[in-house]
XYZ file of C-alpha atoms in Angstrom:
662
model
C 0.000 0.000 0.000
C 2.939 2.357 0.605
C 3.642 2.309 -3.159
C 0.125 3.491 -4.011
C -0.564 7.119 -4.696
C -1.649 8.695 -1.405
C -5.395 9.190 -0.988
C -5.742 11.181 2.203
C -8.885 11.665 4.257
C -9.063 14.658 6.603
C -11.583 14.620 9.475
C -11.890 17.826 11.505
C -13.554 17.593 14.922
C -15.700 20.324 16.484
C -15.333 18.679 19.906
C -18.554 20.365 20.995
C -17.506 23.946 21.649
C -14.014 22.965 22.824
C -12.679 23.681 19.350
C -15.585 25.239 17.461
C -15.858 28.168 19.896
C -12.558 29.529 18.574
C -11.853 27.745 15.276
C -14.061 27.883 12.179
C -14.126 24.108 11.778
C -16.099 23.951 8.466
C -13.644 26.452 6.957
C -10.715 24.250 7.967
C -12.394 21.222 6.401
C -13.092 23.142 3.171
C -9.500 24.303 3.042
C -8.257 20.732 3.461
C -10.100 19.762 0.257
C -7.736 22.012 -1.716
C -4.547 20.323 -0.467
C -2.588 17.830 -2.572
C -3.486 14.118 -2.297
C -6.634 14.843 -0.243
C -9.442 12.609 -1.526
C -11.955 13.548 1.181
C -12.300 16.224 3.861
C -15.150 16.887 6.277
C -16.010 17.731 9.864
C -17.823 15.930 12.695
C -19.201 16.973 16.053
C -17.360 14.332 18.119
C -14.949 12.335 15.977
C -13.833 10.131 18.876
C -17.397 8.873 19.479
C -18.504 5.525 18.121
C -20.526 7.341 15.463
C -17.512 9.457 14.515
C -15.294 6.378 14.209
C -17.887 4.650 12.020
C -17.951 7.718 9.748
C -14.170 7.388 9.301
C -14.532 3.704 8.418
C -17.333 4.451 5.934
C -15.301 7.117 4.138
C -12.213 4.906 4.006
C -14.259 2.378 2.059
C -16.234 4.894 -0.019
C -13.265 7.034 -1.118
C -10.609 4.292 -1.043
C -8.560 6.267 1.452
C -5.109 4.968 2.324
C -4.091 7.750 4.710
C -6.202 9.317 7.497
C -5.750 12.619 9.340
C -7.873 13.602 12.333
C -7.674 17.208 13.518
C -8.958 17.235 17.085
C -7.340 16.970 20.519
C -4.016 15.714 21.879
C -2.563 12.517 20.376
C -1.877 11.402 23.923
C -5.620 11.272 24.507
C -7.016 9.600 21.390
C -4.257 8.574 18.963
C -4.598 4.896 20.035
C -8.369 5.186 19.467
C -8.041 6.333 15.861
C -5.198 3.949 15.073
C -7.456 1.129 16.172
C -10.289 2.571 14.060
C -8.356 2.610 10.802
C -6.869 -0.815 11.561
C -10.415 -2.158 11.821
C -11.050 -0.607 8.410
C -8.128 -2.526 6.934
C -5.369 0.111 6.979
C -2.008 -0.117 8.672
C -2.441 1.842 11.942
C 0.619 3.960 11.142
C -1.086 5.435 8.084
C -2.720 7.743 10.623
C -1.701 11.287 11.517
C -3.240 13.411 14.265
C -3.364 17.204 14.414
C -3.859 18.901 17.773
C -6.163 21.883 17.184
C -7.636 21.842 20.675
C -4.685 22.429 23.048
C -2.396 23.984 20.424
C -5.003 26.224 18.790
C -8.401 26.588 20.440
C -7.407 26.541 24.083
C -4.359 28.767 23.767
C -6.313 31.392 21.758
C -9.576 31.148 23.720
C -9.042 34.441 25.562
C -7.897 36.319 22.468
C -11.220 36.962 20.770
C -9.725 39.428 18.335
C -7.462 36.632 17.047
C -10.091 33.985 16.253
C -9.339 34.408 12.534
C -5.673 33.861 13.298
C -6.574 30.698 15.222
C -8.473 29.333 12.224
C -5.505 30.096 9.976
C -3.210 28.344 12.436
C -5.454 25.267 12.322
C -5.271 25.315 8.516
C -1.474 25.526 8.670
C -1.255 22.549 11.015
C -3.583 20.486 8.820
C -1.553 21.386 5.740
C 1.671 20.299 7.468
C 0.029 16.988 8.413
C -1.095 16.404 4.820
C 2.443 16.899 3.520
C 3.764 14.464 6.131
C 0.986 11.900 5.670
C 1.896 11.447 2.022
C 5.231 9.956 3.144
C 3.966 7.655 5.895
C 5.054 4.018 5.740
C 3.416 0.804 6.957
C 4.951 -0.349 10.234
C 4.562 -3.830 11.643
C 4.898 -5.292 15.118
C 6.819 -7.946 16.995
C 5.964 -10.174 19.953
C 7.743 -10.597 23.260
C 7.241 -13.595 25.530
C 5.998 -12.642 29.010
C 6.543 -15.197 31.798
C 3.796 -15.429 34.448
C 5.963 -13.895 37.188
C 5.455 -10.459 38.752
C 7.660 -8.411 41.056
C 5.648 -6.366 43.579
C 7.728 -3.698 45.323
C 6.199 -2.628 48.626
C 4.093 -4.758 50.960
C 1.645 -2.285 52.377
C -2.082 -2.726 51.837
C -1.802 -2.015 48.092
C 1.165 -4.330 47.541
C -0.434 -7.159 49.493
C -3.724 -6.733 47.632
C -1.964 -6.821 44.241
C 0.203 -9.796 45.193
C -2.657 -11.909 46.521
C -4.891 -11.137 43.543
C -2.168 -12.228 41.141
C -1.441 -15.356 43.177
C -5.135 -16.253 43.282
C -5.120 -16.105 39.487
C -2.191 -18.479 39.192
C 0.729 -16.092 38.741
C 3.984 -16.306 40.673
C 4.832 -13.233 42.730
C 7.971 -11.879 44.369
C 6.732 -9.551 47.133
C 9.527 -7.222 48.245
C 9.344 -5.141 51.423
C 12.233 -3.094 52.817
C 10.975 -3.154 56.435
C 10.961 -6.262 58.687
C 7.179 -6.793 58.478
C 4.307 -6.514 56.017
C 1.486 -4.017 56.398
C 3.006 -0.615 55.655
C 1.529 2.541 57.163
C -1.843 0.853 57.770
C -0.207 -1.210 60.514
C 0.415 1.989 62.492
C -3.075 3.441 62.351
C -5.200 1.440 64.761
C -8.779 1.991 63.622
C -9.199 3.461 60.144
C -12.007 5.206 58.297
C -14.586 4.522 57.023
C -15.301 1.143 58.620
C -13.515 1.966 61.902
C -11.855 -1.431 61.612
C -8.228 -2.361 62.245
C -5.769 -0.968 59.715
C -4.360 -4.405 58.885
C -7.783 -5.902 58.232
C -7.379 -7.116 54.644
C -9.958 -8.190 52.025
C -10.959 -11.823 51.541
C -9.069 -13.823 48.962
C -10.586 -16.099 46.373
C -12.551 -18.803 48.140
C -12.649 -16.980 51.491
C -15.896 -15.734 52.978
C -14.722 -12.808 55.090
C -11.887 -10.368 55.533
C -9.050 -11.347 57.840
C -6.323 -9.826 59.956
C -3.046 -9.771 58.068
C -1.468 -11.908 60.794
C -4.098 -14.637 60.219
C -3.581 -14.840 56.482
C -1.224 -17.525 55.233
C 0.557 -15.233 52.790
C 3.983 -16.480 53.891
C 3.002 -20.040 53.009
C 1.278 -19.279 49.729
C 3.078 -21.409 47.123
C 2.642 -18.628 44.555
C 4.070 -15.795 46.692
C 7.699 -15.498 47.701
C 8.020 -12.857 50.403
C 11.270 -10.911 50.736
C 11.301 -8.704 53.851
C 14.150 -6.314 54.693
C 14.881 -6.349 50.985
C 15.589 -3.646 48.411
C 15.863 -3.640 44.628
C 19.459 -2.578 44.024
C 19.796 -3.267 40.294
C 17.195 -3.436 37.565
C 17.271 -3.695 33.797
C 15.358 -5.145 30.887
C 11.920 -4.682 29.403
C 8.436 -6.176 29.596
C 8.715 -9.946 29.632
C 12.395 -9.818 30.488
C 12.999 -7.683 33.578
C 16.067 -8.684 35.599
C 16.225 -7.474 39.188
C 18.835 -7.882 41.901
C 17.347 -8.054 45.404
C 19.521 -7.299 48.418
C 18.187 -8.809 51.652
C 19.579 -7.431 54.891
C 20.128 -9.863 57.786
C 17.157 -10.378 60.089
C 19.118 -12.285 62.719
C 16.183 -14.578 63.503
C 15.088 -17.683 61.592
C 11.364 -17.064 61.036
C 10.679 -20.739 60.323
C 12.271 -21.895 63.590
C 11.196 -19.102 65.954
C 8.274 -19.922 68.291
C 7.746 -16.293 69.357
C 8.331 -17.145 73.015
C 9.727 -13.661 73.650
C 12.678 -14.755 75.781
C 15.194 -13.085 73.479
C 13.394 -9.746 73.783
C 13.293 -10.018 77.588
C 17.001 -10.798 77.763
C 18.135 -7.950 75.507
C 19.757 -5.162 77.581
C 19.524 -2.507 74.840
C 16.498 -0.202 74.792
C 15.955 2.517 72.155
C 13.032 4.695 70.989
C 10.614 2.818 68.744
C 10.418 4.571 65.364
C 7.134 2.802 64.618
C 5.587 4.614 67.591
C 7.070 8.015 66.677
C 8.991 8.139 69.935
C 5.980 7.402 72.185
C 7.425 4.036 73.214
C 10.665 2.102 73.288
C 11.850 -1.231 71.944
C 14.782 -3.558 72.406
C 17.552 -4.141 69.875
C 15.743 -7.414 69.142
C 12.014 -6.823 68.881
C 8.688 -7.740 67.275
C 7.761 -4.740 65.059
C 4.087 -4.789 66.113
C 1.672 -7.389 67.552
C 0.178 -8.441 64.180
C 3.557 -8.448 62.425
C 4.108 -10.823 59.532
C 6.517 -12.659 59.641
C 5.599 -13.599 63.209
C 9.145 -13.407 64.537
C 11.420 -10.797 66.122
C 14.069 -8.949 64.152
C 17.463 -7.661 65.243
C 18.378 -4.029 64.689
C 22.082 -4.542 64.036
C 22.688 -0.776 64.163
C 21.909 -0.741 67.896
C 22.708 -4.369 68.794
C 25.856 -4.770 70.943
C 26.165 -8.468 70.012
C 26.329 -9.393 73.673
C 24.865 -12.803 72.818
C 22.235 -12.910 75.559
C 19.431 -13.450 73.018
C 21.383 -16.374 71.547
C 21.877 -17.916 74.988
C 18.203 -17.856 76.000
C 16.646 -18.952 72.688
C 15.305 -22.483 73.263
C 15.190 -23.353 69.543
C 18.467 -21.714 68.456
C 16.686 -19.371 66.039
C 18.909 -16.326 66.690
C 21.975 -15.862 64.476
C 24.146 -12.805 65.108
C 26.549 -13.726 62.316
C 23.940 -13.649 59.526
C 25.131 -11.832 56.402
C 23.309 -9.879 53.681
C 22.451 -11.872 50.583
C 21.630 -11.025 46.996
C 19.069 -12.737 44.800
C 18.714 -12.309 41.067
C 15.265 -12.809 39.583
C 13.682 -12.521 36.147
C 10.067 -11.369 35.949
C 7.584 -10.489 33.248
C 5.925 -7.495 34.935
C 6.453 -5.170 37.892
C 4.049 -3.414 40.269
C 5.382 -0.500 42.335
C 3.486 -0.024 45.613
C 5.988 1.791 47.811
C 3.403 3.918 49.601
C 4.195 7.214 51.328
C 5.907 8.793 54.296
C 4.815 11.489 56.710
C 6.365 14.929 56.389
C 8.575 15.874 59.327
C 7.512 19.416 60.305
C 10.891 20.414 61.707
C 10.928 23.990 62.922
C 7.141 24.297 62.583
C 4.743 24.958 65.499
C 7.243 23.653 68.071
C 7.415 20.114 66.691
C 10.615 18.469 67.885
C 11.073 21.249 70.460
C 8.001 20.988 72.695
C 7.092 17.483 73.984
C 3.339 18.068 73.669
C 3.427 18.766 69.934
C 2.987 15.648 67.802
C 1.625 14.570 64.429
C -1.662 12.853 63.615
C 0.205 9.607 62.951
C 1.742 9.761 66.431
C -1.741 10.399 67.849
C -2.975 7.334 65.949
C -0.286 5.222 67.608
C -1.248 6.692 70.976
C -4.911 5.751 70.572
C -4.248 2.297 69.103
C -5.302 -0.298 71.714
C -2.295 -2.379 70.633
C 0.015 0.647 70.572
C 2.639 1.767 73.099
C 0.086 3.465 75.401
C -2.634 0.800 74.988
C -5.068 3.319 73.567
C -4.817 5.861 76.390
C -4.902 9.530 75.414
C -2.239 11.422 77.349
C 0.257 14.247 77.156
C 3.780 12.958 76.465
C 5.261 15.426 78.999
C 3.421 14.250 82.125
C 1.185 11.309 81.036
C -1.913 13.288 82.045
C -5.160 13.356 80.108
C -5.231 16.565 78.010
C -8.312 18.717 78.557
C -7.782 20.988 75.551
C -6.444 19.764 72.194
C -5.557 21.825 69.144
C -5.239 20.429 65.614
C -3.571 22.356 62.795
C -4.343 21.285 59.244
C -2.185 21.474 56.087
C 1.139 21.365 57.928
C 3.603 21.062 55.088
C 0.782 20.727 52.541
C -0.515 23.296 50.040
C 2.591 25.318 50.752
C 5.045 26.296 47.990
C 7.833 26.417 50.578
C 7.398 22.738 51.543
C 4.911 20.695 49.513
C 2.499 22.403 47.092
C 0.117 19.451 46.851
C -2.927 18.695 48.995
C -2.324 15.532 51.017
C -6.000 14.580 50.698
C -6.293 12.311 53.756
C -5.356 14.879 56.424
C -8.861 16.272 56.928
C -10.330 12.785 57.231
C -7.664 11.743 59.726
C -8.250 14.844 61.867
C -12.035 14.326 61.773
C -11.655 10.667 62.724
C -9.383 11.443 65.648
C -11.491 14.357 66.865
C -14.622 12.188 66.687
C -12.878 9.282 68.463
C -11.616 11.520 71.264
C -15.027 13.155 71.821
C -16.699 9.745 71.889
C -14.321 8.353 74.514
C -13.370 11.521 76.434
C -16.418 13.772 75.901
C -15.172 16.499 78.242
C -12.131 17.157 76.058
C -12.199 20.499 74.259
C -10.965 20.256 70.656
C -10.083 23.123 68.304
C -9.366 22.464 64.610
C -7.596 25.227 62.674
C -7.924 24.852 58.916
C -7.501 26.588 55.535
C -10.287 24.548 53.931
C -12.032 21.344 54.936
C -11.607 18.834 52.098
C -13.385 15.512 52.573
C -12.848 13.464 49.424
C -14.396 10.077 49.967
C -17.652 8.183 50.270
C -19.428 9.006 53.506
C -16.461 11.036 54.845
C -18.790 13.966 55.450
C -20.294 11.895 58.262
C -17.210 12.456 60.422
C -17.436 16.207 59.934
C -21.124 16.336 60.847
C -20.584 14.073 63.855
C -17.727 16.250 65.064
C -19.945 19.325 64.824
C -22.657 17.581 66.825
C -20.135 16.519 69.460
C -18.931 20.099 69.935
C -15.610 20.158 68.101
C -14.663 23.794 67.394
C -13.654 24.573 63.809
C -11.710 27.759 63.043
C -10.838 28.946 59.548
C -7.648 30.553 60.728
C -3.856 30.553 60.697
C -1.816 29.654 63.765
C 0.984 32.198 63.608
C 2.932 31.243 66.741
C 3.149 28.554 69.425
C 4.589 29.216 72.884
C 5.183 26.720 75.708
C 4.289 27.618 79.295
C 5.801 26.561 82.593
C 3.662 23.403 82.881
C 4.420 22.378 79.269
C 1.011 23.607 78.120
C 0.906 25.597 74.910
C -0.503 28.936 73.831
C -1.464 29.386 70.185
C -1.484 32.791 68.512
C -4.415 32.572 66.080
C -5.307 34.906 63.232
C -8.763 34.231 61.804
C -9.497 34.766 58.112
C -11.883 37.519 59.180
C -8.888 39.399 60.588
C -9.707 38.771 64.255
C -6.772 37.726 66.436
C -6.837 35.730 69.655
C -4.803 33.318 71.774
C -5.983 29.755 72.409
C -4.490 27.664 75.247
C -4.134 23.910 74.631
C -2.608 20.995 76.514
C -1.785 18.992 73.397
C -1.139 20.193 69.827
C -1.583 17.778 66.907
C -0.197 18.610 63.464
C -1.816 17.161 60.347
C 1.491 16.707 58.558
C 1.718 16.251 54.806
C 1.820 12.971 52.936
C 5.074 12.842 50.955
C 6.781 10.258 48.722
C 8.287 7.354 50.604
C 11.931 7.445 51.580
C 14.002 6.117 48.728
C 11.328 6.726 46.077
C 13.643 8.940 44.019
C 16.417 6.366 44.172
C 14.023 3.558 43.224
C 12.682 5.628 40.326
C 16.246 6.018 39.074
C 16.883 2.279 39.481
C 13.700 1.339 37.606
C 14.183 4.102 35.031
C 10.791 5.609 35.901
C 9.556 9.184 35.984
C 8.470 11.165 39.038
C 6.298 14.281 39.072
C 7.162 17.681 40.508
C 6.155 16.552 44.007
C 8.353 13.446 43.887
C 5.594 10.848 43.484
C 5.831 8.281 40.685
C 4.308 9.612 37.473
C 1.491 7.688 35.822
C 1.270 7.399 32.030
C -1.977 9.389 31.882
C -3.790 10.790 34.904
C -7.258 10.043 33.522
C -6.920 7.273 30.949
C -4.019 5.230 32.330
C -3.606 5.973 36.065
C -1.825 2.696 36.902
C 0.370 2.485 33.786
C 3.769 4.117 33.398
C 5.918 5.176 30.474
C 7.773 1.861 30.863
C 5.706 -0.996 29.427
C 5.126 -3.729 31.978
C 5.611 -1.521 35.058
C 2.461 -0.465 36.927
C 1.607 1.681 39.955
C -0.556 0.819 42.952
C -1.555 2.757 46.038
C -0.126 5.995 47.370
C 3.216 5.816 45.550
C 1.802 8.032 42.774
C -0.350 10.376 44.893
C -1.760 10.668 48.431
C -4.603 8.158 48.762
C -6.694 6.513 51.440
C -6.850 2.759 52.014
C -9.958 2.214 49.901
C -8.566 4.008 46.855
C -5.204 2.271 47.294
C -7.028 -1.049 47.263
C -8.877 -0.094 44.052
C -5.583 0.857 42.411
C -3.959 -2.377 43.526
C -6.758 -4.362 41.894
C -6.374 -2.325 38.695
C -2.588 -2.741 38.651
C -2.900 -6.493 39.203
C -5.431 -6.686 36.373
C -3.154 -4.749 34.007
C -0.134 -6.870 34.917
C -2.154 -10.050 34.466
C -3.126 -9.272 30.849
C 0.292 -9.806 29.200
C 1.169 -12.600 31.632
C -2.047 -14.507 30.906
C -1.527 -14.144 27.161
C 2.064 -15.237 27.544
C 3.233 -12.554 25.163
C 2.816 -8.912 24.297
C 2.640 -7.316 20.883
C 4.911 -4.314 20.397
C 4.732 -1.992 17.400
C 7.954 -1.284 15.541
C 7.723 2.509 15.424
C 11.164 2.451 17.005
C 14.683 3.474 16.220
C 16.483 1.593 13.458
C 20.254 1.506 12.869
C 21.893 1.498 9.464
C 24.877 -0.642 10.406
C 26.755 0.395 7.278
C 26.847 3.971 8.580
C 27.346 3.266 12.312
C 30.830 4.290 13.504
C 30.493 2.628 16.932
C 30.832 5.851 18.951
C 28.203 4.606 21.467
C 26.661 8.063 21.867
C 23.231 6.480 21.419
C 24.004 3.839 24.043
C 24.975 6.510 26.567
C 21.985 8.831 26.087
C 19.167 6.269 25.727
C 16.874 6.808 28.748
C 15.298 3.341 28.373
C 18.494 1.239 28.044
C 17.143 0.134 24.680
C 20.470 0.194 22.817
C 23.352 -2.229 23.196
C 26.741 -2.334 21.485
C 27.634 -5.560 19.719
C 30.767 -5.931 17.622
C 31.316 -2.193 17.632
C 27.855 -1.535 16.179
C 24.721 -0.195 17.887
C 21.762 -2.581 18.140
C 18.239 -1.496 19.122
C 16.259 -3.609 21.586
C 12.931 -2.938 19.897
C 10.786 -4.136 22.790
C 12.488 -1.705 25.177
C 12.642 1.260 22.781
C 9.971 3.918 23.355
C 10.601 5.825 20.125
C 11.700 9.045 21.840
C 14.292 9.763 19.115
C 17.100 10.992 21.386
C 19.484 8.494 19.815
C 18.724 9.791 16.319
C 19.503 13.340 17.430
C 22.786 12.332 19.055
C 24.104 10.149 16.211
C 26.953 12.068 14.489
C 26.928 9.704 11.483
C 23.161 9.923 10.870
C 23.103 6.139 11.167
C 19.906 6.074 13.235
C 16.452 6.898 11.974
C 13.173 6.703 13.829
C 10.475 4.761 12.049
C 7.349 6.931 11.627
C 9.500 10.032 12.189
C 12.101 9.715 9.465
C 13.979 12.822 8.373
C 12.077 13.053 5.102
C 8.733 12.944 6.935
C 9.732 15.665 9.390
C 11.142 17.860 6.635
C 7.930 17.431 4.625
C 5.920 18.511 7.664
C 8.104 21.602 8.065
C 7.695 22.409 4.371
C 3.928 22.109 4.726
C 3.919 24.432 7.725
C 5.923 27.062 5.848
C 4.207 26.658 2.476
C 2.187 29.879 2.817
C 4.944 31.949 4.365
C 5.966 34.821 2.156
C 9.715 35.300 1.989
C 10.578 39.006 1.775
C 12.733 40.061 -1.114
C 16.238 41.097 -0.231
């Protein structure tokens, strides 16, 4: 078909008023009829609709079109849609060209009413450039890549566990990697969670189960399809979908989880006592300790950074499960797909509102540990300074959130957490006076408004105000300087101050992104391929996102994302292969001089050097074209964006430009 004379069809979309409000769409379509090789041109109201796609198919058959141009929105939004449409009509999907007259024309000229005629002319210019380019398009095929039914899940919080168990229930092998000593993530620290007010480590039922279970009761460690790696990090990673190779480094635990009976004698014998980071300093732990009561694996772990290696734990262990000489080990695995579920961390508000300076200033997560019946204080509300029940509590929202100096994003769950804690405190200690200072109340989940209404009924005081200063008195109580949005100023005394600190990317997320060759957004969270259309996909085929690693999320939404990520990962693994189009870089080996510039600059590790010549790994290549730009010998071309096609597009864009006489 590439040898046939081009017969181009141009379809201009009104997109409701998105485009037609600024661009004279019929005029653009009429102009397209005058361009070379155009056999049909017309406009539609919504070209991406089923009706619009059927119109394209009908005109392909009626006018014997062998090239199709759609002038509408961003290719990122609907290029796959229209490629599929023309493929169904019998054309090679790469005989399609898309012109963006929404973002690049209509939207950017929408406020310039005196330039609407200029916008229409700009749309005509873009269509003309596409027509010139379309005449030189070539058919491009595809290749297949085998995908083994093995998935690497990084992060074993609620989202990671959900994804891993769903994949295992569907027959896929899973490597579940967690850098901490126990599974459960942040949910294990929260006690009761909204909206069900159930335990944070209460997990959904698996296939064949009738009810949800506590994480500690689930036999995830003995699932033949799941290999759990705790205290493990991904240190090296390379490859592409169907052929990812990862190196896992497992740090020594010091206790054999299969032998340990959890008698607790080793913990009792340990003479070292340090603050427990899980409890945010509210409690202490030994150098050998059980991370939390429901911890999985159900065995203590040794903190070798604080352990003195005195050997007392070894001496008292009745089953000889403690090994102080255990060494780190590395494991190399090959997997077909990857799910990243590394969760989030809590912003440390150092230097803000007395946190870290005054003992009675803590974060909402520390308050959650305090009120957890299985936490360090057995659920008792008290001031850290004197262990007394606080009579007045202040809560400050958006600490480190919605602030260009710290984190510009909204952390989404902070309002819900504050409402839950305020409600819980008023239910159990009704005489406690609670003041919540906020910028805006944002409750973004099903039935979350209930907490807000209940708090109002219970007498929680809400102030739309800024806390400008915090001072500590002689008895460790605090005085807040408050400036209301109305301009009124006052001081509010409190016994305990709770900061709703921001949700931020997990520690090591940037390093992991570099290891996996993934993108992060401006806030440091992992970037999804498309926020609306592909929220669990990434720019790297075969790597998916689950939970709060890509944005602050609550447990319910993290669970939804985990199910979606598992479903997406299961598709290529269940098929056993994936089809990859060949709109990739191609090397003319006769011109390659072996300089390896392309190898160095490729962001996807899709080029290797063999025998002094560059070779493209087509499955890994994303068609970005950086290698073609860097090649000094012009030995690399990018299929679908060859030099002659780009130059034709430039010529089309400049065809109506008048060159002034010298």
